[in-house]
Coordinates of C-alpha atoms in Angstrom, one line a residue:
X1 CA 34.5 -23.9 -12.0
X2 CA 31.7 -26.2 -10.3
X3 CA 30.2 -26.4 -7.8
X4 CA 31.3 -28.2 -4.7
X5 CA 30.2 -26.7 -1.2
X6 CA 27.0 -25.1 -0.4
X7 CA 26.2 -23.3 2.7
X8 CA 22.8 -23.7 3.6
X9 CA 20.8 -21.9 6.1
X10 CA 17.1 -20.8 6.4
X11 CA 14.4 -19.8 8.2
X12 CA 11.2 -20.4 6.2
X13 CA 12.3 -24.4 4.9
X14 CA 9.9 -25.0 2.3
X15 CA 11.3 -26.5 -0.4
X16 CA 15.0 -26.8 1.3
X17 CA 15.3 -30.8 1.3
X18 CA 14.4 -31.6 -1.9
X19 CA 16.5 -28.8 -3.1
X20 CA 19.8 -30.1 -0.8
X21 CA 18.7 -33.4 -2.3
X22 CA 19.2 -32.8 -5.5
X23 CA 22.4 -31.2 -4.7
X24 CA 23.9 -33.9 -2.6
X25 CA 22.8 -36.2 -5.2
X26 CA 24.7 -34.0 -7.6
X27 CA 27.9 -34.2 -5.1
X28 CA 27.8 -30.8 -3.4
X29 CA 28.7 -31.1 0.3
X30 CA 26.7 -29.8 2.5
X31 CA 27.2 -27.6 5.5
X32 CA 24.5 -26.4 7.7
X33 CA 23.7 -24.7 11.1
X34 CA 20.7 -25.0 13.6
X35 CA 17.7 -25.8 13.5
X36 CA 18.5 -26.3 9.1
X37 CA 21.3 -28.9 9.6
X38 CA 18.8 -31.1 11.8
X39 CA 15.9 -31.0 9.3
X40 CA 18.0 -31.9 6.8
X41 CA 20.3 -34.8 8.9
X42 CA 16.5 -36.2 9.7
X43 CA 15.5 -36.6 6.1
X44 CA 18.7 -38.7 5.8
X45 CA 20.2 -35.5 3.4
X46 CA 24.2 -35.6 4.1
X47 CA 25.0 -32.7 5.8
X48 CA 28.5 -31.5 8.1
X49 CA 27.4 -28.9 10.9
X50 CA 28.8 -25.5 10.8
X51 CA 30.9 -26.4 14.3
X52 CA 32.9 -28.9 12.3
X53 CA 34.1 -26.2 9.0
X54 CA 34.8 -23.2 11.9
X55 CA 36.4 -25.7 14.6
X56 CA 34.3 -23.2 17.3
X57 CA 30.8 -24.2 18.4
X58 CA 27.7 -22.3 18.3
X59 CA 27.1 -19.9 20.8
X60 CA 25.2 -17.4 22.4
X61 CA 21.6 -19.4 21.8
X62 CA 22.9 -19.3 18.2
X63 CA 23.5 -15.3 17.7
X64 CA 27.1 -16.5 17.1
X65 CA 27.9 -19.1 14.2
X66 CA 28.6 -18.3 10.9
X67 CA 30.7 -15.1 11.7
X68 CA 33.8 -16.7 11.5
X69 CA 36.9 -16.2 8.8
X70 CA 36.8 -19.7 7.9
X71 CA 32.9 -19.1 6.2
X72 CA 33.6 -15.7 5.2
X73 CA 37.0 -16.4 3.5
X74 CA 35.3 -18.8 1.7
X75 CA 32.9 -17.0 0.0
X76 CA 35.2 -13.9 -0.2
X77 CA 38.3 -15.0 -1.7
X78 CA 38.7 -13.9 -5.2
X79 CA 39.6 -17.5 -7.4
X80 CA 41.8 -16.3 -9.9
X81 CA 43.6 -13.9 -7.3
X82 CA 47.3 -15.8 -6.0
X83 CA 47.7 -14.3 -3.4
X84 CA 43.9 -15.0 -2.1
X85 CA 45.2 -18.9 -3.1
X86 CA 48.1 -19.0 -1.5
X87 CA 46.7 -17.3 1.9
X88 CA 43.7 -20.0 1.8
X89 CA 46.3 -23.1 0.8
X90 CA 48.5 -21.5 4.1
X91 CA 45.8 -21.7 6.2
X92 CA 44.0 -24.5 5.7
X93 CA 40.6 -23.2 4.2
X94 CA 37.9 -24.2 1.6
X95 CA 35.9 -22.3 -0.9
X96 CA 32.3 -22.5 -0.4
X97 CA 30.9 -22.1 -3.8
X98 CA 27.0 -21.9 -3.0
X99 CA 25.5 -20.3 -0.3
X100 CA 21.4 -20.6 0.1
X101 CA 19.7 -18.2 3.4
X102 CA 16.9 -16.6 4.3
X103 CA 16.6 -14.7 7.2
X104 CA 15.0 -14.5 10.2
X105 CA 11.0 -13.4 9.8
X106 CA 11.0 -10.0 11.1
X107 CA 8.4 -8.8 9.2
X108 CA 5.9 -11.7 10.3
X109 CA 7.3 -11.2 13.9
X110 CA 6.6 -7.5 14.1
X111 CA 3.4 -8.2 12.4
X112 CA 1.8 -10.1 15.4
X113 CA 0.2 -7.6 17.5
X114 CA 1.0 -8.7 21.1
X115 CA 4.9 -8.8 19.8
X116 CA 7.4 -7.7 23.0
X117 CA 10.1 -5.2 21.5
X118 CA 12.7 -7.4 23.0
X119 CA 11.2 -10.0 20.5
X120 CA 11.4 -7.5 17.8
X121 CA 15.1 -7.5 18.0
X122 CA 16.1 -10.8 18.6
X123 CA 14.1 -11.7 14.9
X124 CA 17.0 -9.0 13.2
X125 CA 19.1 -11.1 11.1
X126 CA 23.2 -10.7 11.4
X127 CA 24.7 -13.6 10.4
X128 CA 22.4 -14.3 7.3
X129 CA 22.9 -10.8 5.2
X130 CA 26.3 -10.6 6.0
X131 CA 26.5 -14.2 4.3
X132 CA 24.1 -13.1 1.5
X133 CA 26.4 -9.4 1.0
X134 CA 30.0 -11.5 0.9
X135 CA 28.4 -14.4 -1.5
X136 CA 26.6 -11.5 -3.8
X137 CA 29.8 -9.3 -3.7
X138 CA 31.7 -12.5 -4.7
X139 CA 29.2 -13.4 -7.4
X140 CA 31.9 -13.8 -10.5
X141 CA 32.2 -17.5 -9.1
X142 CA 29.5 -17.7 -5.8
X143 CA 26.1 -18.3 -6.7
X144 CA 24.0 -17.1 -4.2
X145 CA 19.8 -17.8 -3.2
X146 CA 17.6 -16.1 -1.4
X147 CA 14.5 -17.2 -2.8
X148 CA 13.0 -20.6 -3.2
X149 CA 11.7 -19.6 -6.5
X150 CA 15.2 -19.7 -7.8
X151 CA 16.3 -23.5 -6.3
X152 CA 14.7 -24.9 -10.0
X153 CA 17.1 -22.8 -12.2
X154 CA 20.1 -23.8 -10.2
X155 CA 19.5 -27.1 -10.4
X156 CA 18.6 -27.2 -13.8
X157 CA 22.1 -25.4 -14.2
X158 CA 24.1 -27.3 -12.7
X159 CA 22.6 -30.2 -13.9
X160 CA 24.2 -28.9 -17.3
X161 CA 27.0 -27.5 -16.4
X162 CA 28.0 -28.0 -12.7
X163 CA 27.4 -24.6 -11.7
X164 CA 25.4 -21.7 -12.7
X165 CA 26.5 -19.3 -15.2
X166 CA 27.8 -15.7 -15.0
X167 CA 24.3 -14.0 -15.9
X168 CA 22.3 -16.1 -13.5
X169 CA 24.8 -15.0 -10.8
X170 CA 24.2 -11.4 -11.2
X171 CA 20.9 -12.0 -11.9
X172 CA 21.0 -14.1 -7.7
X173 CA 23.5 -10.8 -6.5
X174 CA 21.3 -8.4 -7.5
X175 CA 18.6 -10.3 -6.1
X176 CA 20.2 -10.4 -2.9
X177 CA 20.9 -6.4 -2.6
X178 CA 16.9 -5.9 -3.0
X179 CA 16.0 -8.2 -0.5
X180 CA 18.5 -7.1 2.3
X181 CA 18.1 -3.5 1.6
X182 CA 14.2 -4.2 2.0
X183 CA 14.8 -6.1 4.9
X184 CA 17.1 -3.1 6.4
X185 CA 14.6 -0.4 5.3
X186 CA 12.2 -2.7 7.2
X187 CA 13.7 -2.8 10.3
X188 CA 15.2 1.2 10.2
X189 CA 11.2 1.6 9.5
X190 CA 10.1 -0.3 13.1
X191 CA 12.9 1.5 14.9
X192 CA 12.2 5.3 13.9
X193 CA 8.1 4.4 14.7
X194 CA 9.9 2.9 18.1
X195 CA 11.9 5.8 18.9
X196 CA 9.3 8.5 18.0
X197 CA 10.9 9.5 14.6
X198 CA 8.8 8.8 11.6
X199 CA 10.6 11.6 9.5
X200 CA 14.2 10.8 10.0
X201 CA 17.1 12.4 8.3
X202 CA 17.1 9.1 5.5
X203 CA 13.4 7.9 4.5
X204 CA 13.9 4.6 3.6
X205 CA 10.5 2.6 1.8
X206 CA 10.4 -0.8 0.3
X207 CA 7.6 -2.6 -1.7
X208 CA 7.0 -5.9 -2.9
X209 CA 5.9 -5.9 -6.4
X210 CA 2.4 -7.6 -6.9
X211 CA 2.3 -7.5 -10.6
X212 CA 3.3 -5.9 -13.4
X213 CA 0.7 -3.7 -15.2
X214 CA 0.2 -4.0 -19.0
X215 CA 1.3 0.1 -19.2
X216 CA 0.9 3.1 -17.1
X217 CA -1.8 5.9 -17.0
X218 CA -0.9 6.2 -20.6
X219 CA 0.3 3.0 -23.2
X220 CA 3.8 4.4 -23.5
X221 CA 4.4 4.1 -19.8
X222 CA 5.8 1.4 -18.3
X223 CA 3.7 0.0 -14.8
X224 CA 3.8 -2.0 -11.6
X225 CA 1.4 -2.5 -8.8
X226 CA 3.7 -2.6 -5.3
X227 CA 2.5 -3.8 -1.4
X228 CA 4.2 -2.5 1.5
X229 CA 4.9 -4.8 3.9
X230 CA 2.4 -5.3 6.6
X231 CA 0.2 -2.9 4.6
X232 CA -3.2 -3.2 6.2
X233 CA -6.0 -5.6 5.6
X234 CA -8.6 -3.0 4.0
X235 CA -6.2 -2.1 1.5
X236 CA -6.3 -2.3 -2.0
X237 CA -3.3 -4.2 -2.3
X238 CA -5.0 -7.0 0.1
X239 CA -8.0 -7.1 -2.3
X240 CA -9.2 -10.4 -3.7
X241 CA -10.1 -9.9 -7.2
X242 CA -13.6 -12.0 -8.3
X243 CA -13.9 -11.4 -11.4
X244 CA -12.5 -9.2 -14.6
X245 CA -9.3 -8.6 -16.8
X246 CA -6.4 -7.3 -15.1
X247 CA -6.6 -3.9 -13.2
X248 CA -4.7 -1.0 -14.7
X249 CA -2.4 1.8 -13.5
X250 CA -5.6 4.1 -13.4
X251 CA -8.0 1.3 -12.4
X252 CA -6.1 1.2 -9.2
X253 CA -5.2 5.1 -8.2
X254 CA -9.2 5.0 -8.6
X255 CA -10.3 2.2 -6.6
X256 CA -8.4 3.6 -3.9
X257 CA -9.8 7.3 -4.1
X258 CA -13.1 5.5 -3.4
X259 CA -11.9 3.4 -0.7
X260 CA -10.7 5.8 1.4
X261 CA -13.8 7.7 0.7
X262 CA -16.0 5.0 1.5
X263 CA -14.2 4.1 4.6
X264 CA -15.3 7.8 6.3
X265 CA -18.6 6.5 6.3
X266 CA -20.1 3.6 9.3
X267 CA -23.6 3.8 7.8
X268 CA -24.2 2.0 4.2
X269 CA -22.5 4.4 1.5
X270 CA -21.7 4.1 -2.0
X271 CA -19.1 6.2 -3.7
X272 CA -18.6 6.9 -7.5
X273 CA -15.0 7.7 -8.6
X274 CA -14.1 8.8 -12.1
X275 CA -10.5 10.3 -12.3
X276 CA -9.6 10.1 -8.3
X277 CA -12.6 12.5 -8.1
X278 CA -15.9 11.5 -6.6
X279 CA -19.0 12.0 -9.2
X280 CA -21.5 10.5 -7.1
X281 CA -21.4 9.6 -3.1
X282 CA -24.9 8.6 -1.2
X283 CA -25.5 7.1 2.0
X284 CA -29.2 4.9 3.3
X285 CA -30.5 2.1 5.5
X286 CA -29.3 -0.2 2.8
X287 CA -26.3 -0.5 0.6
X288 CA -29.0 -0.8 -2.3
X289 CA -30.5 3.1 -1.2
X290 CA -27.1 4.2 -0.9
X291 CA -26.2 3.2 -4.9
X292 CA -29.3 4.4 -5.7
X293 CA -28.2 8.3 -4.3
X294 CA -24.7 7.8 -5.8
X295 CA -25.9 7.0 -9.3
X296 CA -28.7 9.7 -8.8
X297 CA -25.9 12.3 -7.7
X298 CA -24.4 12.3 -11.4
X299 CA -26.1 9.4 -13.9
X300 CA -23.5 10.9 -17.0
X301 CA -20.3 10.2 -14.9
X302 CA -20.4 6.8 -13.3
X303 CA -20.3 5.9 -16.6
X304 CA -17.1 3.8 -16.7
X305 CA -16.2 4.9 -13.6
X306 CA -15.3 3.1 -10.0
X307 CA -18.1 2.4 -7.4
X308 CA -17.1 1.2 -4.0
X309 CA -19.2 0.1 -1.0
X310 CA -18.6 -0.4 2.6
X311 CA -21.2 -3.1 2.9
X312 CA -22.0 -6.7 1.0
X313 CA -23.3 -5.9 -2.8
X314 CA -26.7 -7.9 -2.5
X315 CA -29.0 -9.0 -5.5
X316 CA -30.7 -5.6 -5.7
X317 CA -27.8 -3.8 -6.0
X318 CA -26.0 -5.9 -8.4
X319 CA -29.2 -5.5 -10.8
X320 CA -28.7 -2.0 -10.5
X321 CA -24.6 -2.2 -11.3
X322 CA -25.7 -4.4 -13.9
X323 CA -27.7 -2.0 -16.0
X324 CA -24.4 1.0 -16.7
X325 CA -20.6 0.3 -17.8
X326 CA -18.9 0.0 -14.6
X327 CA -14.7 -0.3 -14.3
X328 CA -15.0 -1.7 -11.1
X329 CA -17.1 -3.0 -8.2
X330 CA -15.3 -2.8 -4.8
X331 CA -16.9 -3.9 -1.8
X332 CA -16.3 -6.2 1.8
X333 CA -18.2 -9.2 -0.6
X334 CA -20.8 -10.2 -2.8
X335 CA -23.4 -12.5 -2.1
X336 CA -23.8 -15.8 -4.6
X337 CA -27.1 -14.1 -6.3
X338 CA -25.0 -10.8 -7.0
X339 CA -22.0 -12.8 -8.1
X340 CA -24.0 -14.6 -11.2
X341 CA -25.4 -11.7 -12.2
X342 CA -22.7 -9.2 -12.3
X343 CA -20.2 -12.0 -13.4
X344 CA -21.9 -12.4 -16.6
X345 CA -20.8 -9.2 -17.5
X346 CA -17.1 -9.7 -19.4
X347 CA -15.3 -6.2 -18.6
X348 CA -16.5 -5.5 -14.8
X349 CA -13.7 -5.9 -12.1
X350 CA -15.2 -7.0 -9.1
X351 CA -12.3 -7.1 -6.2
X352 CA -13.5 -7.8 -2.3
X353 CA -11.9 -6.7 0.5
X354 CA -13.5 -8.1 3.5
X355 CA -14.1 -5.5 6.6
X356 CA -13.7 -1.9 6.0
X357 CA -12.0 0.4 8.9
X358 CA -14.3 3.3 9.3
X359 CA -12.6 7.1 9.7
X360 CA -12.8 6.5 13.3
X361 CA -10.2 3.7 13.4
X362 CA -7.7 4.8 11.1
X363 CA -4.6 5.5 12.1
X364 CA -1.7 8.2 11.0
X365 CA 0.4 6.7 8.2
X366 CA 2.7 8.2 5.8
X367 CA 2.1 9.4 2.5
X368 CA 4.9 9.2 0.2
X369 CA 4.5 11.5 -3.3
X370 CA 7.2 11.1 -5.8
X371 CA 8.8 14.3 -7.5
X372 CA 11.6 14.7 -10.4
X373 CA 15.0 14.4 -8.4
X374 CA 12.7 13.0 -4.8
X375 CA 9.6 13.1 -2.8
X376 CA 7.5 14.3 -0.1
X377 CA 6.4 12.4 2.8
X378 CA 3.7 13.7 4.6
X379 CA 1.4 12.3 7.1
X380 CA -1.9 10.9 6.2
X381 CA -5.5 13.2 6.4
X382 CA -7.4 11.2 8.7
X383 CA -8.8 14.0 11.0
X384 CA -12.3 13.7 11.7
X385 CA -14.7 16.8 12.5
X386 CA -15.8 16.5 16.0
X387 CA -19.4 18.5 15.7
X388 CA -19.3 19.9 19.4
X389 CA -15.9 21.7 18.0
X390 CA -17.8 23.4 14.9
X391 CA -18.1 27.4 15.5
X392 CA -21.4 28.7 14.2
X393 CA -20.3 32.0 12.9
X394 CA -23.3 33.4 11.5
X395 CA -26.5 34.7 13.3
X396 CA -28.7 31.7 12.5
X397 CA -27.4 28.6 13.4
X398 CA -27.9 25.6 11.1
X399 CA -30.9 23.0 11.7
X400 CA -30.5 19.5 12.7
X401 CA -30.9 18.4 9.0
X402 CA -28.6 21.3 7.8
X403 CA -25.9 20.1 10.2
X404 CA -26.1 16.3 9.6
X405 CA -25.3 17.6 5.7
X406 CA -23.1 19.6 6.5
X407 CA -21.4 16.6 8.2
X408 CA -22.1 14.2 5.3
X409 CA -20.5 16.7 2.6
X410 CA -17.5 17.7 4.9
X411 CA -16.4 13.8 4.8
X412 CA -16.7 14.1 1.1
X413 CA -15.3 17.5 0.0
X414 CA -11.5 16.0 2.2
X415 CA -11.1 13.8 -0.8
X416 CA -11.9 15.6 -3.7
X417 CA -8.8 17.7 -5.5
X418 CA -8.6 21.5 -4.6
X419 CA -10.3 23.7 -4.9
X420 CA -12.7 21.4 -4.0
X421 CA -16.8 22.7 -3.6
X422 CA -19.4 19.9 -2.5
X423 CA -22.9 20.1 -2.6
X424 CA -25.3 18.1 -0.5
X425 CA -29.0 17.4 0.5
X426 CA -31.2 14.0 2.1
X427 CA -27.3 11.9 2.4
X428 CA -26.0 12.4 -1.1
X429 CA -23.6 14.9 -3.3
X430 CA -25.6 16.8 -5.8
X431 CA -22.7 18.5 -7.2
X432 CA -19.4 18.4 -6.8
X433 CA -16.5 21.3 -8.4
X434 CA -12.7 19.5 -8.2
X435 CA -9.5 20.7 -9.1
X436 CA -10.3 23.9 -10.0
X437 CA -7.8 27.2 -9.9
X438 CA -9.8 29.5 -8.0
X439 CA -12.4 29.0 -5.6
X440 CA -15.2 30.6 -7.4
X441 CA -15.0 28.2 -10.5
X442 CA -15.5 25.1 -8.5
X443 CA -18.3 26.6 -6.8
X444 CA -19.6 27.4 -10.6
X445 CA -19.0 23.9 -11.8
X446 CA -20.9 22.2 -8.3
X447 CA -23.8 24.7 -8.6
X448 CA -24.6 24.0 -12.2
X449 CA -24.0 20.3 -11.9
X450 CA -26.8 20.2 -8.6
X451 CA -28.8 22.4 -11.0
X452 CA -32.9 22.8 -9.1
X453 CA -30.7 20.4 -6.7
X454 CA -28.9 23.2 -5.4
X455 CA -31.9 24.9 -3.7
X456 CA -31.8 24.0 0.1
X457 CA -28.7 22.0 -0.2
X458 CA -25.5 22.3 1.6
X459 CA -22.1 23.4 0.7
X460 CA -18.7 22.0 2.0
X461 CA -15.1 24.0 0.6
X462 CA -12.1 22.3 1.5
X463 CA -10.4 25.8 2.7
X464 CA -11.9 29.4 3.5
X465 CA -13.4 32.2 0.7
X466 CA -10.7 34.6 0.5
X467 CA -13.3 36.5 -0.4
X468 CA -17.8 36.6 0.0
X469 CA -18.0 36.2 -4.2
X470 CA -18.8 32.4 -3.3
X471 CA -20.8 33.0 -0.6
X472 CA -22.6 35.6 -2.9
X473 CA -23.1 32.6 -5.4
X474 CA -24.5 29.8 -3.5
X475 CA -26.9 32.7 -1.8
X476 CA -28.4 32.4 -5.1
X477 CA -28.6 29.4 -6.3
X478 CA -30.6 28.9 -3.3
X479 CA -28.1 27.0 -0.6
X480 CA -28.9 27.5 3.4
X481 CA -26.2 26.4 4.8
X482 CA -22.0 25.9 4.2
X483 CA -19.0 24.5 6.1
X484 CA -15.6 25.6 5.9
X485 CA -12.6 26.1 7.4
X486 CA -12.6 29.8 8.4
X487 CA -9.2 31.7 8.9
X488 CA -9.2 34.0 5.7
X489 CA -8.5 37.8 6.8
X490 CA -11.9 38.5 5.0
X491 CA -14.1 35.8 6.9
X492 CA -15.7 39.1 8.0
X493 CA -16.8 39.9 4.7
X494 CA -17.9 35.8 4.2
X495 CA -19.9 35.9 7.2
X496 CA -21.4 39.1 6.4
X497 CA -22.8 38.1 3.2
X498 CA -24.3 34.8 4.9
X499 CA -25.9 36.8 7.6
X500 CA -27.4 38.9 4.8
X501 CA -29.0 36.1 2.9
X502 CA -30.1 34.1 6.0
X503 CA -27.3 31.3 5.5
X504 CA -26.1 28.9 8.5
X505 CA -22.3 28.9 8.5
X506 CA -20.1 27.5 10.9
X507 CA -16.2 26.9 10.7
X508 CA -13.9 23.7 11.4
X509 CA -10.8 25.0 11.6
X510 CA -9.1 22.6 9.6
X511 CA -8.5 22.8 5.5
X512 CA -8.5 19.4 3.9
X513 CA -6.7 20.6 0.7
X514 CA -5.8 17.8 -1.9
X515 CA -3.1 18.3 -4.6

């Protein structure tokens, strides 16, 4: 076997005439359609149209070319099969033993955000992954490229041998199956958002991998890092890392637990992550007032932990950062001044990620956990309290300051794990109780953590006291005022034990729980 024809067809060329160069050079005809045959006929590569091997022009602005049983026998037909020989020798047909496409950029076309729905469709590929599927099905003796990362290899083996070998085409087939069931699950994903069905019958999700990761969240695991197509710009899989080793599997579930904590805030805010839990979250006039309340909040956590900021890390700041162990660094930039100092330390990460969205600009987006056996798709918390809709429940209602805490601490307690209790006072979390079985012991852990802090500080829950016992609690150690969902059958006895103790509650009506 060798190989003599190559179909070639693409729509992102880089690369493509030197590649069908080399082939030509190598003796491999050519045949190419469109807008491909042209660039390749004008940098003087041989090349015979598509309209000369299927005898039937191009039609339909191009929709209709390479759907014809003179291509498709080609790369179908099964070599060492007679009768497959014999029906090819009887009819006058060729093998084509190569076949190079990419398809049409529907991703970058339904990236653009002015893009028509009727331009949407027309970028669906047909005649290029029904190409790719018959060459990969065929792939005991068609080679088949999808990626211009793979023209060297090809060469290089047919160079050797005149034509790749068995491994490298299954290697190229299976190649080809990820990229046109990505590009499928692409376009099922635009149509279902189109249509109004974002939970269909079949979920179908694909990723591009962005690295491998040296292991898991422990060393026997096995890691990778994965995008989704047109993920978002604020992201952490859009971040531009500075400075640092490599992140790692718990590096990055961090970093984003204090990104999307970050990004509830518009005013400069800080936030502290150790374990996908905040330790420390403060908010000033100045990103450098704002570290200062998250480092204040908890000084023994941030130790090795992830700090994030939703505004520029200045020379202030980065003299601050510089003084503890810090994973990571995370912020829209860094200016020169901060860069020299903090990059003189050898195990920070420092990753920017230009503008932050803000809670009020997010949108609804799907969150996909996995499970033994499947997942669970659920969509995204991005709800926002509006504070005309809170419900004072008690007799005294809470104070301007009480309420802008109660605000503040709300925005926090939606991201820490259930049960989830937050403590607040002057913009910053004084204690924080995560992850706890029963609502009582995260209040516990928050209260002794704010310690003297507690007195006149605030208290966020992420759902309602199925019971007063926490209210009873944070009467004690001296809180004013709390925020919670409300809707227990006992928010009687809740609001009872607040009106006895002179404690401002009011009610959201929402529950932010986090598993």
């Amino acid at each position: 076997m060798s190989i003599k024809r190559a179909l070639v067809s693409v729509s992102d060329k880089q690369g493509i005439v030197d590649f069908c160069r080399e082939l030509s050079a190598l003796g491999v005809e050519i045949i190419s359609t469109g807008g491909t045959s042209t660039l390749l006929a004008k940098e003087g590569v041989p090349v015979i149209g598509i309209s000369d091997v299927t005898g039937f022009p191009e039609i339909m602005d191009g929709r209709v070319k390479t759907l014809h049983p003179a291509v498709h026998s080609g790369l179908l037909a099964v070599r060492d099969n007679e009768e497959h020989t014999r029906q090819m020798n009887e009819l006058g047909l060729d093998y084509i033993d190569l076949v190079v496409v990419n398809l049409y950029p529907f991703a970058e076309t339904i990236a653009k955000p002015d893009v028509s729905y009727e331009e949407a469709i027309e970028n669906i590929d047909i005649g290029g992954p029904t190409m790719l599927r018959s060459a990969a099905k065929n792939h005991a003796f068609v080679s088949v490229v999808v990626d211009a990362a793979d023209y060297a290899n090809v060469l290089e083996e047919v160079r050797a041998g005149g034509d790749t070998t068995l491994a490298t085409r299954k290697r190229l087939a299976a190649k080809v199956f990820r990229h046109t069931a990505a590009y499928d699950a692409l376009i099922a994903d635009y149509l279902a958002n189109v249509t109004g069905e974002p939970l269909p019958e079949r979920y179908t999700v694909t990723y591009e991998k962005i690295q491998d990761l040296r292991y898991g969240e422990n060393p026997h695991q096995k890691a990778a890092f994965y995008r989704k197509p047109l993920a978002a710009q604020d992201t952490l899989t859009a971040a531009e890392q500075l400075h640092g080793k490599e992140l790692s599997y718990n590096n990055i579930n961090d970093a984003n637990a204090a990104l999307q904590i970050v990004k509830e805030f518009e005013e400069p805010a800080v936030v502290a992550v150790k374990h996908m839990n905040p330790c420390g979250v403060g908010v000033g006039t100045s990103v450098y007032e704002a570290y200062q309340k998250a480092y204040s909040a908890d000084p023994t956590s941030i130790f090795g932990g992830i700090v994030a900021a939703n505004r520029i890390i200045d020379e202030d700041t980065a003299n601050m950062l510089k003084d503890i162990f810090l994973e990571i660094v995370l912020a829209p930039g860094f200016t020169d001044e901060a860069l020299e100092i903090l990059t003189k330390k050898k195990n920070i990460r420092l990753l920017k990620l230009g503008n932050l969205s803000t809670a009020a600009s997010r949108k609804t987006s799907f969150v996909v956990t996995s499970i033994e056996g499947g997942m669970v798709v659920q969509e995204s918390d991005v709800h926002s309290v509006n504070p005309e809709e809170l419900q004072v429940v008690t007799d005294r209602k809470p104070t301007e300051e009480e309420l802008k805490q109660l605000l503040f601490s709300w925005k926090v307690v939606k991201h820490v794990k259930s049960n989830a209790i937050v403590l607040a006072a002057d913009n910053m979390t004084v204690g924080v109780g995560a992850g706890q079985m029963n609502r009582v012991g995260a209040a516990k852990i928050a209260i002794e953590q704010a310690g003297e802090k507690s007195k006149g500080s605030v208290l966020a829950s992420d759902a309602f006291f199925p019971m007063g016992d926490t209210l009873e609690m944070a009467a004690k150690a001296g809180i004013t005022a709390v925020i919670q969902p409300g809707g227990s059958i006992k928010d009687e006895e809740s609001i009872k034990v607040a009106n006895e103790y002179g404690i401002a509650m009011v009610f959201t009506g929402v529950r932010h729980f986090k598993h």
